[in-house]
Amino acid sequence: MKTFFINLSLTALVTTLALTSCSKKDNPGSSGKKAKVTITLSNTFSKAEGDYFTATVTANTSSGATLDWLVNGTRQTGTAITIGTDDFNGGKTIILESAGDFYVGLVKMGGFEFGATPFAVSYKVEVNGAIKDQGNETLVKNQDPLFSKNIQL
């Protein structure tokens, strides 16, 4: 189920970007955005208990090139950057920042509680310093629907 969730997430991200990207000629002056995504999971998040959480960010420049991201200050490259259960195990805060300007982007996050101990998710998404979305959610066992959030940058 975890693999299916990840594959579905990545497919949705790539499809969205492929359909919404355009050249600089088509939409002049629309690039220049920067993003910062902060995600915190409480210390009750436990891989050993079967808890699951993933977050993926991706963005393209106006010329269609993919953007690098800083994950807690460390540059990572790729079409989409994914952080997951291992990264959050034990409860952590992870900050994802665009390493340059972009035209279009997306952040997707989601997860579920499989064990007996609920965990909390706190997130804030900023674009050019303005809050685009933020929230808090407590995930409990057998939650329906599962926690899932998509935010266009």
N, CA, C and O atoms as a DFTB+ gen file, in Angstrom:
612 C
 N C O
     1  1       0.820      -1.185       0.000
     2  2       0.000       0.000       0.000
     3  2       0.869       1.255       0.000
     4  3       0.543       2.234      -0.672
     5  1       1.978       1.234       0.754
     6  2       2.862       2.395       0.787
     7  2       3.440       2.675      -0.593
     8  3       3.489       3.828      -1.020
     9  1       3.882       1.630      -1.297
    10  2       4.455       1.795      -2.624
    11  2       3.413       2.352      -3.580
    12  3       3.716       3.233      -4.384
    13  1       2.193       1.847      -3.500
    14  2       1.114       2.346      -4.346
    15  2       0.886       3.836      -4.087
    16  3       0.737       4.610      -5.032
    17  1       0.857       4.246      -2.807
    18  2       0.626       5.640      -2.436
    19  2       1.725       6.540      -2.989
    20  3       1.440       7.625      -3.496
    21  1       2.970       6.101      -2.896
    22  2       4.093       6.882      -3.405
    23  2       4.018       6.983      -4.918
    24  3       4.159       8.073      -5.471
    25  1       3.799       5.859      -5.597
    26  2       3.720       5.877      -7.062
    27  2       2.569       6.747      -7.545
    28  3       2.724       7.498      -8.508
    29  1       1.421       6.655      -6.892
    30  2       0.284       7.481      -7.253
    31  2       0.609       8.962      -7.061
    32  3       0.244       9.790      -7.895
    33  1       1.285       9.292      -5.979
    34  2       1.664      10.677      -5.700
    35  2       2.593      11.223      -6.769
    36  3       2.384      12.323      -7.282
    37  1       3.615      10.456      -7.102
    38  2       4.582      10.918      -8.103
    39  2       3.935      11.046      -9.472
    40  3       4.226      11.998     -10.197
    41  1       3.069      10.118      -9.843
    42  2       2.376      10.194     -11.120
    43  2       1.528      11.455     -11.196
    44  3       1.526      12.144     -12.216
    45  1       0.812      11.757     -10.126
    46  2      -0.020      12.962     -10.087
    47  2       0.829      14.225     -10.198
    48  3       0.448      15.166     -10.895
    49  1       1.973      14.256      -9.519
    50  2       2.855      15.420      -9.573
    51  2       3.383      15.657     -10.977
    52  3       3.314      16.773     -11.493
    53  1       3.908      14.613     -11.592
    54  2       4.507      14.748     -12.923
    55  2       3.441      15.132     -13.939
    56  3       3.687      15.987     -14.790
    57  1       2.260      14.518     -13.869
    58  2       1.180      14.835     -14.795
    59  2       0.736      16.287     -14.638
    60  3       0.541      16.987     -15.632
    61  1       0.578      16.737     -13.409
    62  2       0.167      18.117     -13.165
    63  2       1.167      19.099     -13.734
    64  3       0.783      20.070     -14.385
    65  1       2.449      18.858     -13.495
    66  2       3.464      19.778     -14.004
    67  2       3.553      19.733     -15.521
    68  3       3.742      20.770     -16.157
    69  1       3.422      18.569     -16.105
    70  2       3.492      18.455     -17.560
    71  2       2.347      19.204     -18.230
    72  3       2.530      19.794     -19.295
    73  1       1.180      19.184     -17.618
    74  2       0.020      19.833     -18.207
    75  2      -0.043      21.331     -17.928
    76  3      -0.723      22.062     -18.650
    77  1       0.650      21.798     -16.898
    78  2       0.540      23.214     -16.543
    79  2       1.773      24.028     -16.884
    80  3       1.728      25.255     -16.806
    81  1       2.866      23.396     -17.256
    82  2       4.080      24.141     -17.593
    83  2       3.941      24.787     -18.966
    84  3       3.315      24.233     -19.870
    85  1       4.534      25.961     -19.101
    86  2       4.584      26.605     -20.408
    87  2       5.882      27.381     -20.489
    88  3       6.575      27.571     -19.489
    89  1       6.200      27.823     -21.685
    90  2       7.473      28.513     -21.875
    91  2       7.373      29.949     -21.398
    92  3       6.277      30.468     -21.184
    93  1       8.515      30.584     -21.233
    94  2       8.565      31.964     -20.782
    95  2       7.873      32.888     -21.783
    96  3       7.267      33.887     -21.393
    97  1       7.963      32.550     -23.092
    98  2       7.313      33.337     -24.132
    99  2       5.798      33.361     -23.945
   100  3       5.155      34.383     -24.185
   101  1       5.228      32.228     -23.516
   102  2       3.789      32.118     -23.359
   103  2       3.269      32.913     -22.173
   104  3       2.115      33.341     -22.177
   105  1       4.087      33.114     -21.173
   106  2       3.628      33.753     -19.955
   107  2       4.766      34.577     -19.355
   108  3       5.298      34.209     -18.307
   109  1       5.143      35.668     -19.987
   110  2       6.294      36.428     -19.524
   111  2       6.075      37.025     -18.137
   112  3       4.971      37.443     -17.787
   113  1       7.159      37.055     -17.356
   114  2       7.118      37.689     -16.045
   115  2       6.440      36.871     -14.965
   116  3       6.214      37.374     -13.864
   117  1       6.110      35.617     -15.253
   118  2       5.378      34.827     -14.258
   119  2       6.287      33.990     -13.378
   120  3       5.818      33.363     -12.428
   121  1       7.575      33.968     -13.676
   122  2       8.481      33.204     -12.832
   123  2       8.960      34.089     -11.692
   124  3       8.473      35.207     -11.520
   125  1       9.896      33.598     -10.927
   126  2      10.435      34.406      -9.850
   127  2       9.872      34.061      -8.489
   128  3      10.117      34.781      -7.521
   129  1       9.116      32.969      -8.393
   130  2       8.584      32.573      -7.092
   131  2       9.624      31.758      -6.331
   132  3      10.444      31.056      -6.923
   133  1       9.572      31.868      -5.023
   134  2      10.371      31.045      -4.116
   135  2       9.416      30.461      -3.083
   136  3       8.428      31.092      -2.708
   137  1       9.723      29.245      -2.627
   138  2       8.826      28.586      -1.679
   139  2       9.591      28.047      -0.483
   140  3      10.773      27.715      -0.566
   141  1       8.878      27.972       0.632
   142  2       9.397      27.360       1.856
   143  2       8.258      26.542       2.453
   144  3       7.163      27.055       2.685
   145  1       8.534      25.261       2.699
   146  2       7.540      24.350       3.257
   147  2       8.112      23.795       4.562
   148  3       9.192      23.205       4.569
   149  1       7.392      23.984       5.653
   150  2       7.817      23.482       6.957
   151  2       6.807      22.438       7.426
   152  3       5.612      22.716       7.533
   153  1       7.307      21.229       7.705
   154  2       6.439      20.138       8.158
   155  2       7.009      19.588       9.464
   156  3       8.192      19.258       9.548
   157  1       6.158      19.495      10.472
   158  2       6.561      18.946      11.768
   159  2       5.640      17.795      12.132
   160  3       4.418      17.920      12.059
   161  1       6.233      16.673      12.524
   162  2       5.479      15.548      13.071
   163  2       5.840      15.415      14.539
   164  3       6.999      15.583      14.919
   165  1       4.850      15.116      15.359
   166  2       5.076      15.012      16.797
   167  2       5.946      13.812      17.137
   168  3       6.136      12.914      16.316
   169  1       6.470      13.808      18.352
   170  2       7.390      12.746      18.776
   171  2       6.694      11.395      18.963
   172  3       7.357      10.400      19.256
   173  1       5.373      11.346      18.800
   174  2       4.664      10.064      18.870
   175  2       4.626       9.359      17.512
   176  3       4.099       8.252      17.404
   177  1       5.186       9.998      16.468
   178  2       5.270       9.347      15.152
   179  2       6.345       8.265      15.233
   180  3       7.493       8.543      15.580
   181  1       5.959       7.021      14.907
   182  2       6.873       5.899      15.093
   183  2       6.805       4.915      13.932
   184  3       5.768       4.305      13.671
   185  1       7.929       4.776      13.247
   186  2       8.016       3.787      12.170
   187  2       7.795       2.380      12.731
   188  3       7.150       1.552      12.088
   189  1       8.320       2.111      13.910
   190  2       8.184       0.783      14.526
   191  2       6.722       0.426      14.786
   192  3       6.363      -0.751      14.817
   193  1       5.891       1.431      14.970
   194  2       4.469       1.221      15.216
   195  2       3.688       1.092      13.902
   196  3       2.487       0.821      13.914
   197  1       4.374       1.286      12.773
   198  2       3.729       1.194      11.467
   199  2       3.187       2.511      10.951
   200  3       2.470       2.531       9.950
   201  1       3.517       3.622      11.619
   202  2       3.069       4.931      11.150
   203  2       3.715       5.230       9.804
   204  3       4.813       4.755       9.514
   205  1       3.020       6.026       8.977
   206  2       3.512       6.337       7.631
   207  2       3.236       7.791       7.316
   208  3       2.153       8.306       7.593
   209  1       4.242       8.461       6.723
   210  2       4.065       9.836       6.268
   211  2       5.042      10.095       5.142
   212  3       6.187       9.644       5.187
   213  1       4.594      10.820       4.136
   214  2       5.463      11.203       3.033
   215  2       5.107      12.605       2.570
   216  3       3.957      13.032       2.666
   217  1       6.102      13.312       2.069
   218  2       5.893      14.630       1.478
   219  2       6.778      14.714       0.236
   220  3       7.938      14.303       0.252
   221  1       6.210      15.250      -0.830
   222  2       6.929      15.387      -2.089
   223  2       6.772      16.816      -2.580
   224  3       5.674      17.372      -2.555
   225  1       7.872      17.408      -3.026
   226  2       7.837      18.742      -3.632
   227  2       8.479      18.660      -5.009
   228  3       9.412      17.891      -5.241
   229  1       7.957      19.463      -5.901
   230  2       8.523      19.553      -7.234
   231  2       8.179      20.916      -7.806
   232  3       7.154      21.504      -7.461
   233  1       9.032      21.410      -8.674
   234  2       8.777      22.701      -9.305
   235  2       9.580      22.778     -10.599
   236  3      10.608      22.121     -10.762
   237  1       9.074      23.604     -11.513
   238  2       9.741      23.834     -12.786
   239  2       9.931      25.323     -13.009
   240  3       9.125      26.144     -12.572
   241  1      11.013      25.651     -13.696
   242  2      11.247      27.030     -14.103
   243  2      10.374      27.329     -15.321
   244  3       9.735      26.426     -15.863
   245  1      10.344      28.567     -15.745
   246  2       9.536      28.933     -16.913
   247  2      10.057      28.284     -18.192
   248  3       9.327      28.203     -19.180
   249  1      11.300      27.823     -18.189
   250  2      11.832      27.120     -19.363
   251  2      11.588      25.616     -19.283
   252  3      11.965      24.885     -20.199
   253  1      10.966      25.140     -18.205
   254  2      10.636      23.731     -18.057
   255  2      11.655      22.913     -17.291
   256  3      11.436      21.723     -17.061
   257  1      12.761      23.514     -16.892
   258  2      13.785      22.786     -16.128
   259  2      13.282      22.514     -14.706
   260  3      12.570      23.333     -14.124
   261  1      13.659      21.358     -14.156
   262  2      13.275      21.053     -12.779
   263  2      14.150      21.837     -11.813
   264  3      15.278      22.211     -12.134
   265  1      13.623      22.071     -10.660
   266  2      14.281      22.906      -9.657
   267  2      14.884      22.053      -8.550
   268  3      14.292      21.054      -8.143
   269  1      16.046      22.437      -8.067
   270  2      16.641      21.804      -6.895
   271  2      15.943      22.352      -5.645
   272  3      15.368      23.441      -5.659
   273  1      16.011      21.561      -4.562
   274  2      15.422      21.962      -3.291
   275  2      16.452      21.811      -2.187
   276  3      17.338      20.960      -2.264
   277  1      16.334      22.632      -1.170
   278  2      17.144      22.509       0.032
   279  2      16.293      21.800       1.085
   280  3      15.212      22.268       1.440
   281  1      16.790      20.674       1.574
   282  2      16.096      19.914       2.613
   283  2      16.899      20.098       3.892
   284  3      17.990      19.548       4.041
   285  1      16.342      20.882       4.812
   286  2      17.070      21.277       6.030
   287  2      18.446      21.831       5.678
   288  3      19.435      21.549       6.355
   289  1      18.496      22.624       4.609
   290  2      19.718      23.299       4.201
   291  2      20.625      22.529       3.267
   292  3      21.608      23.089       2.782
   293  1      20.334      21.265       2.993
   294  2      21.166      20.442       2.111
   295  2      20.505      20.337       0.743
   296  3      19.345      19.938       0.635
   297  1      21.248      20.698      -0.306
   298  2      20.712      20.686      -1.662
   299  2      20.449      19.260      -2.129
   300  3      21.283      18.369      -1.966
   301  1      19.256      19.066      -2.719
   302  2      18.898      17.796      -3.339
   303  2      18.370      18.080      -4.734
   304  3      17.648      19.052      -4.958
   305  1      18.743      17.215      -5.666
   306  2      18.308      17.384      -7.048
   307  2      17.423      16.220      -7.452
   308  3      17.475      15.143      -6.857
   309  1      16.620      16.449      -8.460
   310  2      15.742      15.408      -8.971
   311  2      14.460      16.016      -9.482
   312  3      14.172      17.184      -9.224
   313  1      13.688      15.229     -10.206
   314  2      12.421      15.701     -10.733
   315  2      11.469      16.050      -9.601
   316  3      10.778      17.067      -9.653
   317  1      11.436      15.209      -8.584
   318  2      10.625      15.446      -7.395
   319  2      11.438      14.995      -6.184
   320  3      12.119      13.971      -6.233
   321  1      11.363      15.750      -5.117
   322  2      12.078      15.420      -3.889
   323  2      11.066      14.859      -2.902
   324  3      10.065      15.502      -2.589
   325  1      11.338      13.651      -2.415
   326  2      10.423      12.992      -1.485
   327  2      11.130      12.731      -0.156
   328  3      12.253      12.228      -0.115
   329  1      10.449      13.083       0.914
   330  2      10.908      12.751       2.262
   331  2       9.824      11.870       2.872
   332  3       8.641      12.025       2.565
   333  1      10.232      10.951       3.733
   334  2       9.242      10.003       4.199
   335  2       9.399       9.575       5.637
   336  3      10.009      10.255       6.462
   337  1       8.825       8.421       5.902
   338  2       8.741       7.873       7.251
   339  2      10.093       7.846       7.954
   340  3      10.191       8.252       9.112
   341  1      11.135       7.374       7.274
   342  2      12.464       7.314       7.897
   343  2      12.957       8.696       8.307
   344  3      13.604       8.850       9.343
   345  1      12.646       9.711       7.483
   346  2      13.100      11.074       7.767
   347  2      12.392      11.678       8.979
   348  3      12.975      12.481       9.708
   349  1      11.135      11.290       9.190
   350  2      10.335      11.860      10.277
   351  2      10.313      11.000      11.536
   352  3       9.776      11.430      12.557
   353  1      10.884       9.793      11.492
   354  2      10.770       8.847      12.600
   355  2      11.175       9.477      13.936
   356  3      12.238      10.090      14.045
   357  1      10.329       9.323      14.938
   358  2      10.598       9.886      16.253
   359  2      10.108      11.309      16.417
   360  3      10.206      11.884      17.501
   361  1       9.573      11.888      15.330
   362  2       9.072      13.255      15.379
   363  2      10.150      14.261      15.044
   364  3      11.106      14.435      15.800
   365  1      10.000      14.917      13.922
   366  2      11.003      15.889      13.482
   367  2      10.334      17.013      12.710
   368  3       9.195      16.887      12.262
   369  1      11.064      18.116      12.561
   370  2      10.678      19.209      11.688
   371  2      11.603      19.183      10.485
   372  3      12.824      19.108      10.626
   373  1      11.010      19.246       9.300
   374  2      11.794      19.292       8.066
   375  2      11.375      20.529       7.293
   376  3      10.187      20.804       7.121
   377  1      12.379      21.273       6.827
   378  2      12.137      22.486       6.053
   379  2      12.624      22.243       4.627
   380  3      13.776      21.875       4.400
   381  1      11.717      22.458       3.670
   382  2      12.020      22.333       2.253
   383  2      11.975      23.738       1.654
   384  3      10.964      24.432       1.766
   385  1      13.069      24.154       1.020
   386  2      13.113      25.484       0.414
   387  2      13.551      25.370      -1.035
   388  3      14.473      24.620      -1.356
   389  1      12.887      26.117      -1.909
   390  2      13.305      26.121      -3.310
   391  2      14.694      26.735      -3.390
   392  3      14.980      27.748      -2.752
   393  1      15.555      26.101      -4.187
   394  2      16.938      26.564      -4.299
   395  2      17.085      27.665      -5.339
   396  3      18.186      28.172      -5.553
   397  1      16.004      28.032      -5.978
   398  2      16.018      29.091      -6.979
   399  2      14.590      29.511      -7.281
   400  3      13.644      29.085      -6.619
   401  1      14.454      30.354      -8.294
   402  2      13.131      30.818      -8.704
   403  2      12.447      29.760      -9.560
   404  3      13.105      29.021     -10.292
   405  1      11.124      29.694      -9.462
   406  2      10.371      28.736     -10.264
   407  2       9.097      29.376     -10.795
   408  3       8.676      30.441     -10.343
   409  1       8.495      28.699     -11.766
   410  2       7.254      29.160     -12.382
   411  2       6.043      28.443     -11.780
   412  3       5.061      29.080     -11.397
   413  1       6.123      27.111     -11.701
   414  2       5.006      26.321     -11.193
   415  2       5.554      25.211     -10.302
   416  3       6.623      24.662     -10.571
   417  1       4.825      24.887      -9.250
   418  2       5.276      23.836      -8.353
   419  2       4.123      23.247      -7.578
   420  3       3.002      23.755      -7.603
   421  1       4.425      22.157      -6.884
   422  2       3.408      21.449      -6.131
   423  2       4.038      20.773      -4.925
   424  3       5.153      20.255      -5.004
   425  1       3.329      20.780      -3.821
   426  2       3.727      19.991      -2.657
   427  2       2.557      19.070      -2.326
   428  3       1.401      19.491      -2.288
   429  1       2.884      17.817      -2.090
   430  2       1.880      16.817      -1.714
   431  2       2.373      16.145      -0.450
   432  3       3.534      15.748      -0.352
   433  1       1.480      16.022       0.513
   434  2       1.856      15.335       1.750
   435  2       0.683      14.473       2.213
   436  3      -0.477      14.765       1.922
   437  1       1.008      13.425       2.930
   438  2      -0.052      12.582       3.442
   439  2       0.511      11.456       4.277
   440  3       1.712      11.187       4.269
   441  1      -0.383      10.804       4.997
   442  2       0.050       9.696       5.815
   443  2      -1.082       9.102       6.606
   444  3      -2.235       9.519       6.501
   445  1      -0.723       8.106       7.411
   446  2      -1.718       7.461       8.249
   447  2      -1.071       6.908       9.504
   448  3       0.135       6.668       9.561
   449  1      -1.913       6.714      10.505
   450  2      -1.515       6.153      11.800
   451  2      -1.934       4.692      11.799
   452  3      -3.116       4.383      11.648
   453  1      -0.982       3.802      11.966
   454  2      -1.294       2.381      11.987
   455  2      -1.270       1.816      13.399
   456  3      -1.922       0.813      13.688
   457  1      -0.513       2.467      14.275
   458  2      -0.378       1.976      15.647
   459  2      -1.451       2.540      16.552
   460  3      -2.447       3.103      16.096
   461  1      -1.230       2.380      17.827
   462  2      -2.217       2.794      18.820
   463  2      -2.073       4.249      19.252
   464  3      -3.000       4.817      19.829
   465  1      -0.908       4.863      18.977
   466  2      -0.638       6.209      19.470
   467  2      -0.802       7.241      18.364
   468  3      -0.020       7.233      17.413
   469  1      -1.791       8.132      18.452
   470  2      -1.965       9.169      17.434
   471  2      -0.726      10.069      17.341
   472  3       0.032      10.202      18.302
   473  1      -0.537      10.678      16.177
   474  2       0.529      11.672      16.037
   475  2      -0.020      12.918      15.363
   476  3      -1.021      12.872      14.648
   477  1       0.653      14.025      15.606
   478  2       0.211      15.314      15.075
   479  2       1.096      15.745      13.912
   480  3       2.302      15.498      13.901
   481  1       0.469      16.395      12.935
   482  2       1.150      16.971      11.779
   483  2       0.878      18.466      11.800
   484  3      -0.267      18.893      11.947
   485  1       1.911      19.242      11.657
   486  2       1.789      20.683      11.532
   487  2       2.536      21.090      10.270
   488  3       3.665      20.650      10.054
   489  1       1.921      21.924       9.433
   490  2       2.584      22.328       8.195
   491  2       2.316      23.796       7.890
   492  3       1.285      24.354       8.266
   493  1       3.273      24.403       7.199
   494  2       3.119      25.774       6.716
   495  2       3.793      25.861       5.359
   496  3       4.944      25.453       5.203
   497  1       3.078      26.392       4.380
   498  2       3.599      26.552       3.031
   499  2       3.618      28.046       2.718
   500  3       2.591      28.724       2.777
   501  1       4.810      28.543       2.383
   502  2       4.971      29.957       2.065
   503  2       5.484      30.103       0.636
   504  3       6.351      29.347       0.199
   505  1       4.938      31.084      -0.089
   506  2       5.419      31.424      -1.423
   507  2       5.746      32.914      -1.410
   508  3       4.891      33.746      -1.109
   509  1       6.978      33.232      -1.736
   510  2       7.478      34.613      -1.700
   511  2       7.207      35.278      -0.353
   512  3       6.871      36.461      -0.290
   513  1       7.356      34.508       0.718
   514  2       7.212      35.040       2.070
   515  2       5.784      35.127       2.588
   516  3       5.574      35.391       3.772
   517  1       4.798      34.908       1.719
   518  2       3.392      34.959       2.149
   519  2       2.890      33.537       2.404
   520  3       3.224      32.612       1.665
   521  1       2.091      33.374       3.449
   522  2       1.555      32.050       3.774
   523  2       0.495      31.671       2.742
   524  3      -0.508      32.364       2.569
   525  1       0.743      30.560       2.068
   526  2      -0.187      30.029       1.063
   527  2      -1.187      29.073       1.720
   528  3      -2.366      29.064       1.369
   529  1      -0.713      28.276       2.667
   530  2      -1.566      27.316       3.381
   531  2      -0.841      26.913       4.656
   532  3       0.389      26.875       4.697
   533  1      -1.599      26.617       5.679
   534  2      -1.027      26.095       6.915
   535  2      -2.109      25.348       7.677
   536  3      -3.302      25.580       7.481
   537  1      -1.670      24.447       8.550
   538  2      -2.665      23.713       9.313
   539  2      -2.044      22.744      10.287
   540  3      -0.830      22.541      10.318
   541  1      -2.912      22.152      11.079
   542  2      -2.551      21.136      12.064
   543  2      -3.566      20.006      11.939
   544  3      -4.755      20.247      11.730
   545  1      -3.096      18.799      12.066
   546  2      -3.972      17.631      11.951
   547  2      -3.456      16.567      12.909
   548  3      -2.248      16.359      13.014
   549  1      -4.352      15.901      13.600
   550  2      -3.978      14.759      14.424
   551  2      -4.447      13.505      13.704
   552  3      -5.628      13.364      13.388
   553  1      -3.514      12.596      13.448
   554  2      -3.832      11.356      12.750
   555  2      -4.040      10.243      13.758
   556  3      -3.220      10.029      14.651
   557  1      -5.143       9.543      13.602
   558  2      -5.501       8.453      14.503
   559  2      -5.689       7.168      13.700
   560  3      -5.909       7.202      12.489
   561  1      -5.601       6.054      14.386
   562  2      -5.762       4.755      13.736
   563  2      -7.143       4.656      13.098
   564  3      -8.139       5.100      13.669
   565  1      -7.183       4.064      11.902
   566  2      -8.417       3.847      11.137
   567  2      -9.116       5.143      10.748
   568  3     -10.327       5.151      10.526
   569  1      -8.371       6.231      10.664
   570  2      -8.937       7.507      10.252
   571  2      -9.455       7.387       8.828
   572  3      -8.787       6.830       7.957
   573  1     -10.649       7.912       8.601
   574  2     -11.237       7.891       7.271
   575  2     -11.876       9.244       7.022
   576  3     -12.820       9.601       7.726
   577  1     -11.406      10.005       6.056
   578  2     -10.373       9.624       5.091
   579  2      -8.968       9.795       5.673
   580  3      -8.774      10.446       6.700
   581  1      -8.002       9.193       4.986
   582  2      -6.601       9.362       5.369
   583  2      -6.209      10.821       5.148
   584  3      -6.809      11.514       4.327
   585  1      -5.200      11.279       5.883
   586  2      -4.728      12.649       5.700
   587  2      -3.970      12.766       4.390
   588  3      -3.024      12.018       4.145
   589  1      -4.383      13.702       3.548
   590  2      -3.711      13.962       2.280
   591  2      -3.916      15.415       1.921
   592  3      -5.022      15.940       2.053
   593  1      -2.862      16.072       1.467
   594  2      -2.934      17.503       1.161
   595  2      -2.112      17.779      -0.095
   596  3      -0.959      17.358      -0.192
   597  1      -2.708      18.488      -1.056
   598  2      -2.008      18.942      -2.260
   599  2      -2.087      20.457      -2.298
   600  3      -3.166      21.030      -2.155
   601  1      -0.947      21.107      -2.490
   602  2      -0.914      22.562      -2.521
   603  2      -0.110      22.996      -3.732
   604  3       1.070      22.670      -3.857
   605  1      -0.757      23.735      -4.623
   606  2      -0.045      24.268      -5.780
   607  2       0.728      25.509      -5.338
   608  3       0.192      26.396      -4.673
   609  1       1.991      25.542      -5.723
   610  2       2.853      26.649      -5.328
   611  2       2.778      27.790      -6.339
   612  3       3.443      28.812      -6.167
